Coordinates of C-alpha atoms in Angstrom, one line a residue:
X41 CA -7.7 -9.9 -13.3
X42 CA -5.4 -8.6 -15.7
X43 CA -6.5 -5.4 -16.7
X44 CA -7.8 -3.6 -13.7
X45 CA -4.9 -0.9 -14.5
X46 CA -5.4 0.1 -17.7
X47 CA -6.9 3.6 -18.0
X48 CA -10.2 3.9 -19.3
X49 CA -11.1 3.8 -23.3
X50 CA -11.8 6.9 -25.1
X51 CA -15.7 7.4 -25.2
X52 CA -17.9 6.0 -28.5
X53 CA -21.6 6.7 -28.5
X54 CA -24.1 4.0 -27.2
X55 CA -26.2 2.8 -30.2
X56 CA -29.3 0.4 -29.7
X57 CA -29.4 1.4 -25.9
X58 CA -32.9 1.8 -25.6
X59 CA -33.6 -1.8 -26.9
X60 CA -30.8 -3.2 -24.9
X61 CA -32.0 -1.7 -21.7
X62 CA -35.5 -3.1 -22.0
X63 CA -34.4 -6.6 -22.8
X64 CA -31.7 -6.1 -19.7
X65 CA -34.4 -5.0 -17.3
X66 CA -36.9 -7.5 -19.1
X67 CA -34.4 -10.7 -17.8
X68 CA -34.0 -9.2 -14.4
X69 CA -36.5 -10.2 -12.2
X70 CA -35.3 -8.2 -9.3
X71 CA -32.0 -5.9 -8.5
X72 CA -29.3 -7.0 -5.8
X73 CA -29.6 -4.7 -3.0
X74 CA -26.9 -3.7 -1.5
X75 CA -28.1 -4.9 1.7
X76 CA -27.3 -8.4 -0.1
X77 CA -24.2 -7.9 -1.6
X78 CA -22.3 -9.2 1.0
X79 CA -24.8 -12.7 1.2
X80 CA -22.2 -15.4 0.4
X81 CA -19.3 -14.3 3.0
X82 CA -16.2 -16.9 3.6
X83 CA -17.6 -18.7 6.9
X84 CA -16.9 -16.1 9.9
X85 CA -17.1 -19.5 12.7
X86 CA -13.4 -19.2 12.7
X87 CA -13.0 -16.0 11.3
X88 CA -9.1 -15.3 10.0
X89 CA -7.7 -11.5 10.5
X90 CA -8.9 -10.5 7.4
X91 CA -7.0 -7.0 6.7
X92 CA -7.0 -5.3 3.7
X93 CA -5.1 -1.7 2.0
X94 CA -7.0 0.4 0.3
X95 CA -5.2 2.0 -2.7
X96 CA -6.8 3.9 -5.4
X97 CA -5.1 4.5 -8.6
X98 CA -4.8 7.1 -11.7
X99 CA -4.6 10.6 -9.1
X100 CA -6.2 13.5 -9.7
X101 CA -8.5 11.7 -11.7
X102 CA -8.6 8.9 -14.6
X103 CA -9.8 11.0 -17.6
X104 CA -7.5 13.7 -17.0
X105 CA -5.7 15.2 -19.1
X106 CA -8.2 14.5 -22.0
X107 CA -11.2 16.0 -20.3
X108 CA -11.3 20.0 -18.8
X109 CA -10.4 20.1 -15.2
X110 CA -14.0 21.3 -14.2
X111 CA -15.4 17.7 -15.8
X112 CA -13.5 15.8 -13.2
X113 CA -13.3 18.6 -10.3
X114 CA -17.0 17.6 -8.9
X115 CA -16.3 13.6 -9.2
X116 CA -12.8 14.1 -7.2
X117 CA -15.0 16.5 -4.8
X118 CA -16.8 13.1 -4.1
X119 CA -14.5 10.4 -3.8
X120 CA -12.6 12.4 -1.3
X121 CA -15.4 13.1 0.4
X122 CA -16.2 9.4 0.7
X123 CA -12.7 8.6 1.3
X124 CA -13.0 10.9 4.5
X125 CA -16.0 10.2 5.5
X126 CA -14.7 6.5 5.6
X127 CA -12.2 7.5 8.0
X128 CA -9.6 4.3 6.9
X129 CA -6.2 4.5 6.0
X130 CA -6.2 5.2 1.8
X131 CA -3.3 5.3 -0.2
X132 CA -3.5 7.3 -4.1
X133 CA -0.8 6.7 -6.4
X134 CA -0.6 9.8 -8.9
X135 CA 0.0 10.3 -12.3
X136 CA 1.8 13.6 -12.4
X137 CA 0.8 14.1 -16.5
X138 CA -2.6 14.2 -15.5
X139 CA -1.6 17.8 -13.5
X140 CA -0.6 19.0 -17.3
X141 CA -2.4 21.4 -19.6
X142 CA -0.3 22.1 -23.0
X143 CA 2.9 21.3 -20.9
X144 CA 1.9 23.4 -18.0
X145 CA 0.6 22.4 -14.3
X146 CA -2.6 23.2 -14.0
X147 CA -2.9 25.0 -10.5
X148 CA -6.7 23.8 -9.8
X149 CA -5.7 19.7 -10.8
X150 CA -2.5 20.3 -8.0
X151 CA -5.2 21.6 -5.4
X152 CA -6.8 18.0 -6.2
X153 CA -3.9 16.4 -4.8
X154 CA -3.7 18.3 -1.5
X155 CA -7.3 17.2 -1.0
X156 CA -6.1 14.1 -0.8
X157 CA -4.0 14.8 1.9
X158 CA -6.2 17.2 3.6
X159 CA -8.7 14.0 3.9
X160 CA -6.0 12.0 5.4
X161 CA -4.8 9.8 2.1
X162 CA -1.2 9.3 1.8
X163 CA -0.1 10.2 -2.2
X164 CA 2.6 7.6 -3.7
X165 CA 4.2 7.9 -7.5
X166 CA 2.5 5.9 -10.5
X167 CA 5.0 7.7 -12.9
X168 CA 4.6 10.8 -15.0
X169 CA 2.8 9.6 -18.2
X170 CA 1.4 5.8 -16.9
X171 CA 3.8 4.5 -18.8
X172 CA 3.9 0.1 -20.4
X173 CA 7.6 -0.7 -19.1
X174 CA 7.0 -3.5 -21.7
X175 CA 6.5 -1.2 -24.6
X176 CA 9.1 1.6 -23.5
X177 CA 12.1 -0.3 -22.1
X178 CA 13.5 0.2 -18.4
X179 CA 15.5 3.8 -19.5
X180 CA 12.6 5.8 -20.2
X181 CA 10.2 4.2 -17.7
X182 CA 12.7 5.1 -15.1
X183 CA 13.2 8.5 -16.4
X184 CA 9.4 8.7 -16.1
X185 CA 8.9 7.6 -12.3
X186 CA 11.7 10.2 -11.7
X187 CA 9.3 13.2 -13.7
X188 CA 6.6 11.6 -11.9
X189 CA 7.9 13.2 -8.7
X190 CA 8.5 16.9 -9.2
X191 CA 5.2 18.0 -7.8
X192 CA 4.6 15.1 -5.3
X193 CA 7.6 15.6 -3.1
X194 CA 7.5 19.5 -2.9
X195 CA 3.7 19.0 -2.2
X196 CA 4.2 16.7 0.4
X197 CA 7.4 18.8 2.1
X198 CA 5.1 21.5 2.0
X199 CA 2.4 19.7 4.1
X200 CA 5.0 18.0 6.7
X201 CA 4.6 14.3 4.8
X202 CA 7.3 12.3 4.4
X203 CA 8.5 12.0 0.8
X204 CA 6.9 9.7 -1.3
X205 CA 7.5 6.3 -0.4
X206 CA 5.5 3.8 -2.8
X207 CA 5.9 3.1 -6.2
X208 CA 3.0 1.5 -8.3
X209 CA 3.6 -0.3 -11.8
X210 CA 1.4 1.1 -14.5
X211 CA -0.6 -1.8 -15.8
X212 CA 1.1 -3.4 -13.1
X213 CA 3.4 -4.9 -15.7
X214 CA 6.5 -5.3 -13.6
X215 CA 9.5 -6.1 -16.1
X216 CA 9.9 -8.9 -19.1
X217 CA 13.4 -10.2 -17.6
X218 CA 15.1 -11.2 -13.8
X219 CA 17.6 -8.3 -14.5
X220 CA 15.6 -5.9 -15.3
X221 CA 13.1 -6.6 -12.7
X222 CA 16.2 -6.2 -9.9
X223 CA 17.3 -3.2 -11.8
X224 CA 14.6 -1.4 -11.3
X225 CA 14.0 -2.7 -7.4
X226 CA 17.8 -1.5 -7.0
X227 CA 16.3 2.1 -8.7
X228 CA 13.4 2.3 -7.0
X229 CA 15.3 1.7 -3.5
X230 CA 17.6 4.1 -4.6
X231 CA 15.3 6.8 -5.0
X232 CA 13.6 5.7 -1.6
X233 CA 10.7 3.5 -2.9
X234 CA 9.3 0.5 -2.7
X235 CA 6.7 -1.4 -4.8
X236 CA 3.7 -1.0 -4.0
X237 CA 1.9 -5.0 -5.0
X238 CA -1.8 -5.3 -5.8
X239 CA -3.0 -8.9 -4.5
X240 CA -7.0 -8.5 -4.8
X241 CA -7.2 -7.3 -8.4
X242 CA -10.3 -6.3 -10.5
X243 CA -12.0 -4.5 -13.6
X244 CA -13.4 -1.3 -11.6
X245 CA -12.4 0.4 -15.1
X246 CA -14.6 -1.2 -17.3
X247 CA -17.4 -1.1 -15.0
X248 CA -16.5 2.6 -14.3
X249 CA -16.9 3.2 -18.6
X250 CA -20.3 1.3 -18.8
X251 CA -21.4 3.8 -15.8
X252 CA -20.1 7.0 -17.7
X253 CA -21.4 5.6 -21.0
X254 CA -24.5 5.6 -19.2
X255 CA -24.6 8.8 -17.7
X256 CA -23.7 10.5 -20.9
X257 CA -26.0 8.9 -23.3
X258 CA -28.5 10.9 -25.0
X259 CA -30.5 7.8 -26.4
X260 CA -31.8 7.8 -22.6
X261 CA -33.9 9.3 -20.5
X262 CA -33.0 10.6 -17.2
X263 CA -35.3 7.9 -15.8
X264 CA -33.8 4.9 -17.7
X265 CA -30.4 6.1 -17.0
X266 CA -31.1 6.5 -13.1
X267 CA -32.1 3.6 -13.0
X268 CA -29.4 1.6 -15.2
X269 CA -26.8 3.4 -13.1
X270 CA -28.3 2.4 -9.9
X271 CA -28.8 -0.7 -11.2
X272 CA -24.7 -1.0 -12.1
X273 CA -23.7 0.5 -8.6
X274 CA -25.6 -2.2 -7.0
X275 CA -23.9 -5.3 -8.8
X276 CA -20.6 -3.7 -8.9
X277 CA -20.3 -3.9 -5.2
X278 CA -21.7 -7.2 -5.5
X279 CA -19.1 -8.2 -8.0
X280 CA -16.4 -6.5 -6.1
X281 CA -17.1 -8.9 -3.0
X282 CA -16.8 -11.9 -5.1
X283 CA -13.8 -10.6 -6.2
X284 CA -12.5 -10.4 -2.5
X285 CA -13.8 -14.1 -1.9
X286 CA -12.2 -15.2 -4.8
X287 CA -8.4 -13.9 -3.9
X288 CA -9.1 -14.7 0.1
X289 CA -9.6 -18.3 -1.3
X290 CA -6.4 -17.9 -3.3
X291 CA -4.3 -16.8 -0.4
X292 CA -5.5 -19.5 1.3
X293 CA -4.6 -22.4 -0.6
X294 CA -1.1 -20.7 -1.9
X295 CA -0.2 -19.6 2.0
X296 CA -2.3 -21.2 4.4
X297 CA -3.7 -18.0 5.6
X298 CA -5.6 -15.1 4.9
X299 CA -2.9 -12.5 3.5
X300 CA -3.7 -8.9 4.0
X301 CA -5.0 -7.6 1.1
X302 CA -3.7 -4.7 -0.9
X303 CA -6.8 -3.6 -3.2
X304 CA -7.2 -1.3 -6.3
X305 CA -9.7 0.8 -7.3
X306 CA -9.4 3.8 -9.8
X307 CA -10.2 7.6 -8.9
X308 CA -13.5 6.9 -11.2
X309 CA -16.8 8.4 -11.0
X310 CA -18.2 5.3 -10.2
X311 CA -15.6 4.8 -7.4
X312 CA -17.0 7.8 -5.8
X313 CA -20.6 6.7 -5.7
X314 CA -19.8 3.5 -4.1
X315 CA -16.8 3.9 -2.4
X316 CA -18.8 4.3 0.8
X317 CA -21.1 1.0 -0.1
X318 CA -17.6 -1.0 -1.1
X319 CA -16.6 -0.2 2.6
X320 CA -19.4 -1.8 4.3
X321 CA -19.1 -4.5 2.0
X322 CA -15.8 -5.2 2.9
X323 CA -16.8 -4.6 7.3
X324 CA -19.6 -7.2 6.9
X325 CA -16.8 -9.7 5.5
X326 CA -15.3 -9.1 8.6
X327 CA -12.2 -7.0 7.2
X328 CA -10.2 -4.3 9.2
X329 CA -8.4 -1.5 6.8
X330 CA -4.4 -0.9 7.4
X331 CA -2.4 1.4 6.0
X332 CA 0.7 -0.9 3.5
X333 CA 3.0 -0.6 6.2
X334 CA 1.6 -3.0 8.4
X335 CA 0.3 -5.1 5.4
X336 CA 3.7 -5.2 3.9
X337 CA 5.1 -6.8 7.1
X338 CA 3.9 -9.8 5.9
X339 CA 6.5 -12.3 5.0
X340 CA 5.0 -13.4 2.2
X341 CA 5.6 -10.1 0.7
X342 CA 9.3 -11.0 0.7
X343 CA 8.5 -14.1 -1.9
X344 CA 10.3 -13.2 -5.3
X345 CA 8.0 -12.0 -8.0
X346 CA 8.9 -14.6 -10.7
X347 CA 6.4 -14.0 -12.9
X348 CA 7.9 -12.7 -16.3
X349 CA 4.8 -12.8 -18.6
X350 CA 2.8 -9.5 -20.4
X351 CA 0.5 -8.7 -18.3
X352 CA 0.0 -7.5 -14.9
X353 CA -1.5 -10.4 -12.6
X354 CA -2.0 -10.4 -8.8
X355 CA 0.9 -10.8 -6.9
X356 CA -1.1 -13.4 -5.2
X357 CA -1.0 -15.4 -8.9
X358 CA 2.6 -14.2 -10.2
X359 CA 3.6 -16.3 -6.8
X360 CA 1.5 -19.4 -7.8
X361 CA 3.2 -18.9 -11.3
X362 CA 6.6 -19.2 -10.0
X363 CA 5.5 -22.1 -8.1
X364 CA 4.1 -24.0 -11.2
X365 CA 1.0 -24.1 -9.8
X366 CA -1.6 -26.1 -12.4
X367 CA -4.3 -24.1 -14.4
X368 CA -6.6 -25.2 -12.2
X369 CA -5.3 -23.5 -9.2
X370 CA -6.3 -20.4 -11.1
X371 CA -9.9 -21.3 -12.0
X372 CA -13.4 -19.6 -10.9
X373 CA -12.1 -16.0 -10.6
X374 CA -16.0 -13.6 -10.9
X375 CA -16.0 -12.3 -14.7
X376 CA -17.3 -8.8 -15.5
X377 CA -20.9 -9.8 -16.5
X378 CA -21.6 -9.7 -20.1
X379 CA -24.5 -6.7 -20.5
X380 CA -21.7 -5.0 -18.2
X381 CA -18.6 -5.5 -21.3
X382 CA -21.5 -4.5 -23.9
X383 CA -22.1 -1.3 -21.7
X384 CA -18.7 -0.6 -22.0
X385 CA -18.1 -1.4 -25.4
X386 CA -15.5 -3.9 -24.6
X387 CA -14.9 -7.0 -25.6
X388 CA -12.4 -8.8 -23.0
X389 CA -11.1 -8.3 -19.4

């Protein structure tokens, strides 16, 4: 999908919520459990290696800078916890603008990072200011990757990591021309990165804004918005495995074979009350979790990325673009359910 990037709207209050939750709750007849979630798996009777990255975007946290660090400190105090407790190979890409208060870094949002590494989590650069390399040219968005890493490779030398080594696109849009996309592989290389690809993409940010919308509502009672929230963690992971059905299918009818997946998900409150759910939804689907190293070995990561379009696609589709495929190659991807897009005040993926 898309969008799954793009960092979450600004906040507008709910209106009609109290009405739209009854009529919601009124057409459900029961919720998914997440027992369930995982019901329709691909067939396991000859069960592919089905491997699969776990990468989490938007570090320390998506809302930063625009909320106060002590919003997003218990959040981030969760998903790390999760991410620990998970005890699998994670990856967070970090957005070193989001460590800024008034131009200075914010000593408490830095400690956010070395959680990540005290968990385990390797840290990789998503550029200073999440940057549109469409909208800004290749110049500044290099100069941005390059302020993107004055705290991430001191913070890492200080806690024996290797420098940062992975480079993820904002929006994951990847360059509007051939030479600028090998201009900025040549940089990156330079600089000692590579790209980091997404191939199982998603819209964990607009479910993520429904679920703060939710939370933060004052047309609801603590009741109705338990149970709405519960109610959106439960499909979300529901969704989220359709999602990993739908690009498992892709890969194998563009490859032959069930790629490794590399996966995003957002550092998101809803991502930290789930992130332990989304795990065991992904071990009953038979899935191991590797670190991008080993997934990267994966010759099919050495196809060309062709595509030269606006958005940010799967690299699993930007292949199938440069090989022509039909429309109908690309059909039947899960849509964010509608009640979910009204939640969120959005009005497309």
């Amino acid at each position: 999908m898309i969008a799954a990037s793009a960092p979450e709207p600004r906040m507008r209050p709910l209106t009609s919520l109290h009405l739209f939750v009854a009529c919601l709750f009124a057409a459900v007849a029961s919720w998914p459990s997440l027992a369930g979630a995982a019901a329709d798996v691909p067939d396991q009777g000859n069960a592919p290696d089905r491997r699969i990255v776990m990468t989490v975007d938007d570090l320390p946290w998506v809302q930063l800078p625009s909320v106060p660090s002590a919003e997003a400190i218990d959040g981030h105090r969760r998903l790390v916890a999760a991410i620990e407790r998970a005890g699998v190979p994670a990856i967070g890409f970090v957005n070193e603008g989001k460590l800024e208060h008034d131009g200075r870094v914010r000593p408490e949002r830095l400690a956010m990072l070395r959680d990540w590494l005290d968990a385990g989590a390797e840290l990789g650069n998503h550029s200073h200011g999440h940057l549109d390399l469409h909208a800004v040219g290749l110049s500044a968005y290099q100069a941005d990757i390059l302020l993107g890493e004055r705290q991430l490779r001191p913070l890492l030398e200080r806690a024996g990591r290797e420098p940062p080594r992975w480079f993820r696109h904002p929006y994951l849009r990847a360059g509007r021309s051939a030479q600028d996309k090998a201009d900025l592989r040549r940089f990156l290389a330079g600089h000692g990165y590579r790209i980091a690809p997404v191939t199982a993409d998603n819209t964990d940010w607009i479910w993520a804004t429904a679920y703060l919308r939710v939370g933060e509502s004052p047309d609801l009672s603590r009741r109705e918005a338990r149970k709405l929230k519960a109610k959106l963690r439960g499909d979300y992971v529901e969704h989220m495995g359709d999602k990993l059905d739908y690009y498992e299918r892709q890969s194998v009818a563009l490859l032959g074979y069930a790629l490794p997946q590399i996966w995003l998900i957002h550092a998101n409150l809803l991502n930290a009350d789930t992130y332990g759910e989304l795990i065991a939804m992904m071990r009953k689907r038979g899935y191991r979790f590797v670190g991008l190293d080993e997934a990267m070995r994966d010759p099919a990561f050495e196809r060309s990325d062709a595509y030269l379009g606006p958005v940010g696609p799967s690299w699993l589709h930007r292949w199938a673009i440069g090989e022509n495929k039909p429309a109908s190659f690309f059909a039947g991807e899960p849509q964010t359910p509608a009640w979910v897009m009204r939640l969120a005040e959005v009005e497309s993926e």
